[in-house]
């Protein structure tokens, strides 16, 4: 008898890039997420341009994706890191400019605290580049007070 299929969990992934053709990199990353075994892209926000925070380099292009996944949270993180690596992601130092950054924001209602993964993402409520696109795809998950706290962070929706 085969094991019961894993339930599908709704997860939210933040995408960002500020090197190379960042907008195209994000579009390709969304396709790669949808093509990853055990992951299906349900919807993605618009692309947003933001200035680097605690970082340097050109402006970032950001988005948030809602996915359905049968992977557990650590395996989803591994799939996301494989997509980053395929895009040429390097980690020379903390908050370095990047070709692609994928962060697991939420994984169902789970709370995860391990050396490699913290869910919900610990800084998601401090970043307009996460909250604004998340509010676009899942407004029920974003507290208006959090949006108010980040209103001074410049963010521009791209056409």
PDB file of C-alpha atoms in Angstrom:
ATOM      1  CA  UNK A   1       0.000   0.000   0.000  1.00  0.00           C
ATOM      2  CA  UNK A   2       1.425   3.389  -0.972  1.00  0.00           C
ATOM      3  CA  UNK A   3       1.703   6.160   1.613  1.00  0.00           C
ATOM      4  CA  UNK A   4      -1.056   8.732   1.758  1.00  0.00           C
ATOM      5  CA  UNK A   5      -0.320  11.795  -0.335  1.00  0.00           C
ATOM      6  CA  UNK A   6       0.947  14.805   1.566  1.00  0.00           C
ATOM      7  CA  UNK A   7      -1.623  17.578   1.953  1.00  0.00           C
ATOM      8  CA  UNK A   8      -1.201  20.722  -0.104  1.00  0.00           C
ATOM      9  CA  UNK A   9      -0.022  23.648   2.019  1.00  0.00           C
ATOM     10  CA  UNK A  10      -0.318  27.287   0.970  1.00  0.00           C
ATOM     11  CA  UNK A  11       3.008  29.083   1.234  1.00  0.00           C
ATOM     12  CA  UNK A  12       4.160  32.586   0.354  1.00  0.00           C
ATOM     13  CA  UNK A  13       7.557  33.329  -1.169  1.00  0.00           C
ATOM     14  CA  UNK A  14       9.208  36.751  -1.474  1.00  0.00           C
ATOM     15  CA  UNK A  15      11.321  37.285  -4.571  1.00  0.00           C
ATOM     16  CA  UNK A  16      13.940  39.985  -5.054  1.00  0.00           C
ATOM     17  CA  UNK A  17      16.860  40.810  -7.323  1.00  0.00           C
ATOM     18  CA  UNK A  18      19.013  43.839  -8.081  1.00  0.00           C
ATOM     19  CA  UNK A  19      21.706  42.557 -10.435  1.00  0.00           C
ATOM     20  CA  UNK A  20      21.388  41.892 -14.146  1.00  0.00           C
ATOM     21  CA  UNK A  21      17.901  41.919 -15.709  1.00  0.00           C
ATOM     22  CA  UNK A  22      16.153  41.668 -12.350  1.00  0.00           C
ATOM     23  CA  UNK A  23      12.597  41.764 -13.723  1.00  0.00           C
ATOM     24  CA  UNK A  24      13.307  38.913 -16.140  1.00  0.00           C
ATOM     25  CA  UNK A  25      15.080  36.988 -13.391  1.00  0.00           C
ATOM     26  CA  UNK A  26      11.964  37.221 -11.215  1.00  0.00           C
ATOM     27  CA  UNK A  27       9.728  36.081 -14.081  1.00  0.00           C
ATOM     28  CA  UNK A  28      12.024  33.095 -14.674  1.00  0.00           C
ATOM     29  CA  UNK A  29      12.062  32.320 -10.933  1.00  0.00           C
ATOM     30  CA  UNK A  30       8.252  32.252 -10.884  1.00  0.00           C
ATOM     31  CA  UNK A  31       8.312  29.739 -13.749  1.00  0.00           C
ATOM     32  CA  UNK A  32      10.958  27.698 -11.940  1.00  0.00           C
ATOM     33  CA  UNK A  33       8.859  27.648  -8.762  1.00  0.00           C
ATOM     34  CA  UNK A  34       5.883  26.379 -10.755  1.00  0.00           C
ATOM     35  CA  UNK A  35       8.055  23.703 -12.365  1.00  0.00           C
ATOM     36  CA  UNK A  36       9.601  22.476  -9.098  1.00  0.00           C
ATOM     37  CA  UNK A  37       8.362  19.011  -8.062  1.00  0.00           C
ATOM     38  CA  UNK A  38       5.687  19.338  -5.395  1.00  0.00           C
ATOM     39  CA  UNK A  39       5.177  23.073  -5.987  1.00  0.00           C
ATOM     40  CA  UNK A  40       2.513  24.899  -8.014  1.00  0.00           C
ATOM     41  CA  UNK A  41       2.383  28.641  -8.524  1.00  0.00           C
ATOM     42  CA  UNK A  42      -1.109  29.893  -7.705  1.00  0.00           C
ATOM     43  CA  UNK A  43      -0.599  33.620  -8.159  1.00  0.00           C
ATOM     44  CA  UNK A  44       2.061  36.291  -8.130  1.00  0.00           C
ATOM     45  CA  UNK A  45       1.983  39.971  -7.286  1.00  0.00           C
ATOM     46  CA  UNK A  46       2.974  42.755  -9.596  1.00  0.00           C
ATOM     47  CA  UNK A  47       6.650  43.633  -9.735  1.00  0.00           C
ATOM     48  CA  UNK A  48       7.769  46.482  -7.477  1.00  0.00           C
ATOM     49  CA  UNK A  49      10.886  48.666  -7.542  1.00  0.00           C
ATOM     50  CA  UNK A  50      12.459  49.471  -4.158  1.00  0.00           C
ATOM     51  CA  UNK A  51      15.654  51.056  -2.893  1.00  0.00           C
ATOM     52  CA  UNK A  52      18.082  48.722  -1.115  1.00  0.00           C
ATOM     53  CA  UNK A  53      17.599  48.483   2.664  1.00  0.00           C
ATOM     54  CA  UNK A  54      20.702  47.747   4.744  1.00  0.00           C
ATOM     55  CA  UNK A  55      22.375  46.995   1.418  1.00  0.00           C
ATOM     56  CA  UNK A  56      23.949  48.684  -1.577  1.00  0.00           C
ATOM     57  CA  UNK A  57      23.791  48.530  -5.326  1.00  0.00           C
ATOM     58  CA  UNK A  58      20.982  49.258  -7.768  1.00  0.00           C
ATOM     59  CA  UNK A  59      17.303  49.315  -6.872  1.00  0.00           C
ATOM     60  CA  UNK A  60      15.639  45.968  -6.255  1.00  0.00           C
ATOM     61  CA  UNK A  61      12.781  44.438  -8.150  1.00  0.00           C
ATOM     62  CA  UNK A  62      10.497  42.540  -5.750  1.00  0.00           C
ATOM     63  CA  UNK A  63       7.372  40.392  -5.829  1.00  0.00           C
ATOM     64  CA  UNK A  64       5.526  37.825  -3.728  1.00  0.00           C
ATOM     65  CA  UNK A  65       4.219  34.477  -4.946  1.00  0.00           C
ATOM     66  CA  UNK A  66       1.534  32.264  -3.478  1.00  0.00           C
ATOM     67  CA  UNK A  67       2.275  28.593  -4.032  1.00  0.00           C
ATOM     68  CA  UNK A  68       0.596  25.342  -3.160  1.00  0.00           C
ATOM     69  CA  UNK A  69       3.100  22.709  -2.110  1.00  0.00           C
ATOM     70  CA  UNK A  70       3.225  19.132  -0.919  1.00  0.00           C
ATOM     71  CA  UNK A  71       6.811  19.668   0.249  1.00  0.00           C
ATOM     72  CA  UNK A  72       7.563  20.212   3.909  1.00  0.00           C
ATOM     73  CA  UNK A  73       9.035  23.616   4.776  1.00  0.00           C
ATOM     74  CA  UNK A  74      12.730  22.560   4.769  1.00  0.00           C
ATOM     75  CA  UNK A  75      12.310  20.800   1.411  1.00  0.00           C
ATOM     76  CA  UNK A  76      10.550  23.848  -0.037  1.00  0.00           C
ATOM     77  CA  UNK A  77      13.464  25.976   1.181  1.00  0.00           C
ATOM     78  CA  UNK A  78      15.878  23.576  -0.544  1.00  0.00           C
ATOM     79  CA  UNK A  79      13.914  23.853  -3.801  1.00  0.00           C
ATOM     80  CA  UNK A  80      14.008  27.656  -3.504  1.00  0.00           C
ATOM     81  CA  UNK A  81      17.765  27.636  -2.882  1.00  0.00           C
ATOM     82  CA  UNK A  82      18.271  25.449  -5.961  1.00  0.00           C
ATOM     83  CA  UNK A  83      16.410  28.076  -8.019  1.00  0.00           C
ATOM     84  CA  UNK A  84      18.603  30.825  -6.515  1.00  0.00           C
ATOM     85  CA  UNK A  85      21.752  28.835  -7.302  1.00  0.00           C
ATOM     86  CA  UNK A  86      20.608  28.220 -10.889  1.00  0.00           C
ATOM     87  CA  UNK A  87      20.226  32.006 -11.239  1.00  0.00           C
ATOM     88  CA  UNK A  88      23.847  32.491 -10.124  1.00  0.00           C
ATOM     89  CA  UNK A  89      23.170  33.519  -6.535  1.00  0.00           C
ATOM     90  CA  UNK A  90      26.310  34.162  -4.543  1.00  0.00           C
ATOM     91  CA  UNK A  91      26.486  35.043  -0.848  1.00  0.00           C
ATOM     92  CA  UNK A  92      29.785  36.935  -0.436  1.00  0.00           C
ATOM     93  CA  UNK A  93      28.498  38.866   2.599  1.00  0.00           C
ATOM     94  CA  UNK A  94      25.250  39.636   4.434  1.00  0.00           C
ATOM     95  CA  UNK A  95      22.822  41.739   2.366  1.00  0.00           C
ATOM     96  CA  UNK A  96      25.097  41.734  -0.679  1.00  0.00           C
ATOM     97  CA  UNK A  97      23.533  42.727  -4.007  1.00  0.00           C
ATOM     98  CA  UNK A  98      22.053  39.630  -5.588  1.00  0.00           C
ATOM     99  CA  UNK A  99      20.947  38.069  -8.819  1.00  0.00           C
ATOM    100  CA  UNK A 100      18.042  36.394  -7.007  1.00  0.00           C
ATOM    101  CA  UNK A 101      16.802  36.102  -3.439  1.00  0.00           C
ATOM    102  CA  UNK A 102      13.878  33.860  -2.465  1.00  0.00           C
ATOM    103  CA  UNK A 103      12.569  33.971   1.095  1.00  0.00           C
ATOM    104  CA  UNK A 104       9.922  31.704   2.579  1.00  0.00           C
ATOM    105  CA  UNK A 105       7.566  34.124   4.309  1.00  0.00           C
ATOM    106  CA  UNK A 106       4.749  31.851   5.442  1.00  0.00           C
ATOM    107  CA  UNK A 107       4.137  28.107   5.306  1.00  0.00           C
ATOM    108  CA  UNK A 108       0.492  27.460   6.111  1.00  0.00           C
ATOM    109  CA  UNK A 109      -0.002  28.215   9.797  1.00  0.00           C
ATOM    110  CA  UNK A 110       3.318  26.638  10.730  1.00  0.00           C
ATOM    111  CA  UNK A 111       5.906  28.151  13.008  1.00  0.00           C
ATOM    112  CA  UNK A 112       9.416  26.896  12.268  1.00  0.00           C
ATOM    113  CA  UNK A 113      12.558  27.824  14.186  1.00  0.00           C
ATOM    114  CA  UNK A 114      15.684  26.010  13.097  1.00  0.00           C
ATOM    115  CA  UNK A 115      19.261  27.072  12.361  1.00  0.00           C
ATOM    116  CA  UNK A 116      18.409  27.258   8.635  1.00  0.00           C
ATOM    117  CA  UNK A 117      14.781  28.380   8.564  1.00  0.00           C
ATOM    118  CA  UNK A 118      12.487  30.671  10.528  1.00  0.00           C
ATOM    119  CA  UNK A 119       8.803  30.869   9.570  1.00  0.00           C
ATOM    120  CA  UNK A 120       7.024  33.225   9.643  1.00  0.00           C
ATOM    121  CA  UNK A 121       9.920  35.225   8.220  1.00  0.00           C
ATOM    122  CA  UNK A 122      11.249  37.274  11.151  1.00  0.00           C
ATOM    123  CA  UNK A 123      11.545  40.618   9.304  1.00  0.00           C
ATOM    124  CA  UNK A 124       8.583  40.437   6.924  1.00  0.00           C
ATOM    125  CA  UNK A 125       6.544  42.994   8.894  1.00  0.00           C
ATOM    126  CA  UNK A 126       9.404  45.508   8.718  1.00  0.00           C
ATOM    127  CA  UNK A 127       9.703  45.611   4.927  1.00  0.00           C
ATOM    128  CA  UNK A 128       7.442  47.429   2.471  1.00  0.00           C
ATOM    129  CA  UNK A 129       8.957  45.334  -0.327  1.00  0.00           C
ATOM    130  CA  UNK A 130       7.376  42.272   1.320  1.00  0.00           C
ATOM    131  CA  UNK A 131       4.167  43.679   2.791  1.00  0.00           C
ATOM    132  CA  UNK A 132       2.924  45.628  -0.232  1.00  0.00           C
ATOM    133  CA  UNK A 133       3.164  42.744  -2.720  1.00  0.00           C
ATOM    134  CA  UNK A 134       1.891  40.289  -0.078  1.00  0.00           C
ATOM    135  CA  UNK A 135      -1.126  42.536   0.473  1.00  0.00           C
ATOM    136  CA  UNK A 136      -1.773  42.411  -3.270  1.00  0.00           C
ATOM    137  CA  UNK A 137      -2.022  38.595  -3.367  1.00  0.00           C
ATOM    138  CA  UNK A 138      -3.275  37.913   0.181  1.00  0.00           C
ATOM    139  CA  UNK A 139      -4.720  41.050   1.774  1.00  0.00           C
ATOM    140  CA  UNK A 140      -6.139  39.018   4.652  1.00  0.00           C
ATOM    141  CA  UNK A 141      -2.586  38.258   5.799  1.00  0.00           C
ATOM    142  CA  UNK A 142      -1.362  41.849   6.068  1.00  0.00           C
ATOM    143  CA  UNK A 143      -2.209  43.996   9.059  1.00  0.00           C
ATOM    144  CA  UNK A 144      -2.943  47.639   8.182  1.00  0.00           C
ATOM    145  CA  UNK A 145      -0.804  48.722  11.154  1.00  0.00           C
ATOM    146  CA  UNK A 146       2.191  46.939   9.631  1.00  0.00           C
ATOM    147  CA  UNK A 147       1.634  48.752   6.332  1.00  0.00           C
ATOM    148  CA  UNK A 148       1.441  52.038   8.213  1.00  0.00           C
ATOM    149  CA  UNK A 149       4.779  51.335   9.943  1.00  0.00           C
ATOM    150  CA  UNK A 150       6.567  50.900   6.574  1.00  0.00           C
ATOM    151  CA  UNK A 151       4.869  53.725   4.653  1.00  0.00           C
ATOM    152  CA  UNK A 152       8.083  55.793   4.643  1.00  0.00           C
ATOM    153  CA  UNK A 153       9.915  53.062   2.664  1.00  0.00           C
ATOM    154  CA  UNK A 154       9.790  53.974  -1.027  1.00  0.00           C
ATOM    155  CA  UNK A 155       8.119  51.363  -3.222  1.00  0.00           C
ATOM    156  CA  UNK A 156       6.871  51.742  -6.792  1.00  0.00           C
ATOM    157  CA  UNK A 157       4.572  49.321  -8.614  1.00  0.00           C
ATOM    158  CA  UNK A 158       5.908  48.650 -12.098  1.00  0.00           C
ATOM    159  CA  UNK A 159       3.675  48.643 -15.166  1.00  0.00           C
TER     160      UNK A 159
END
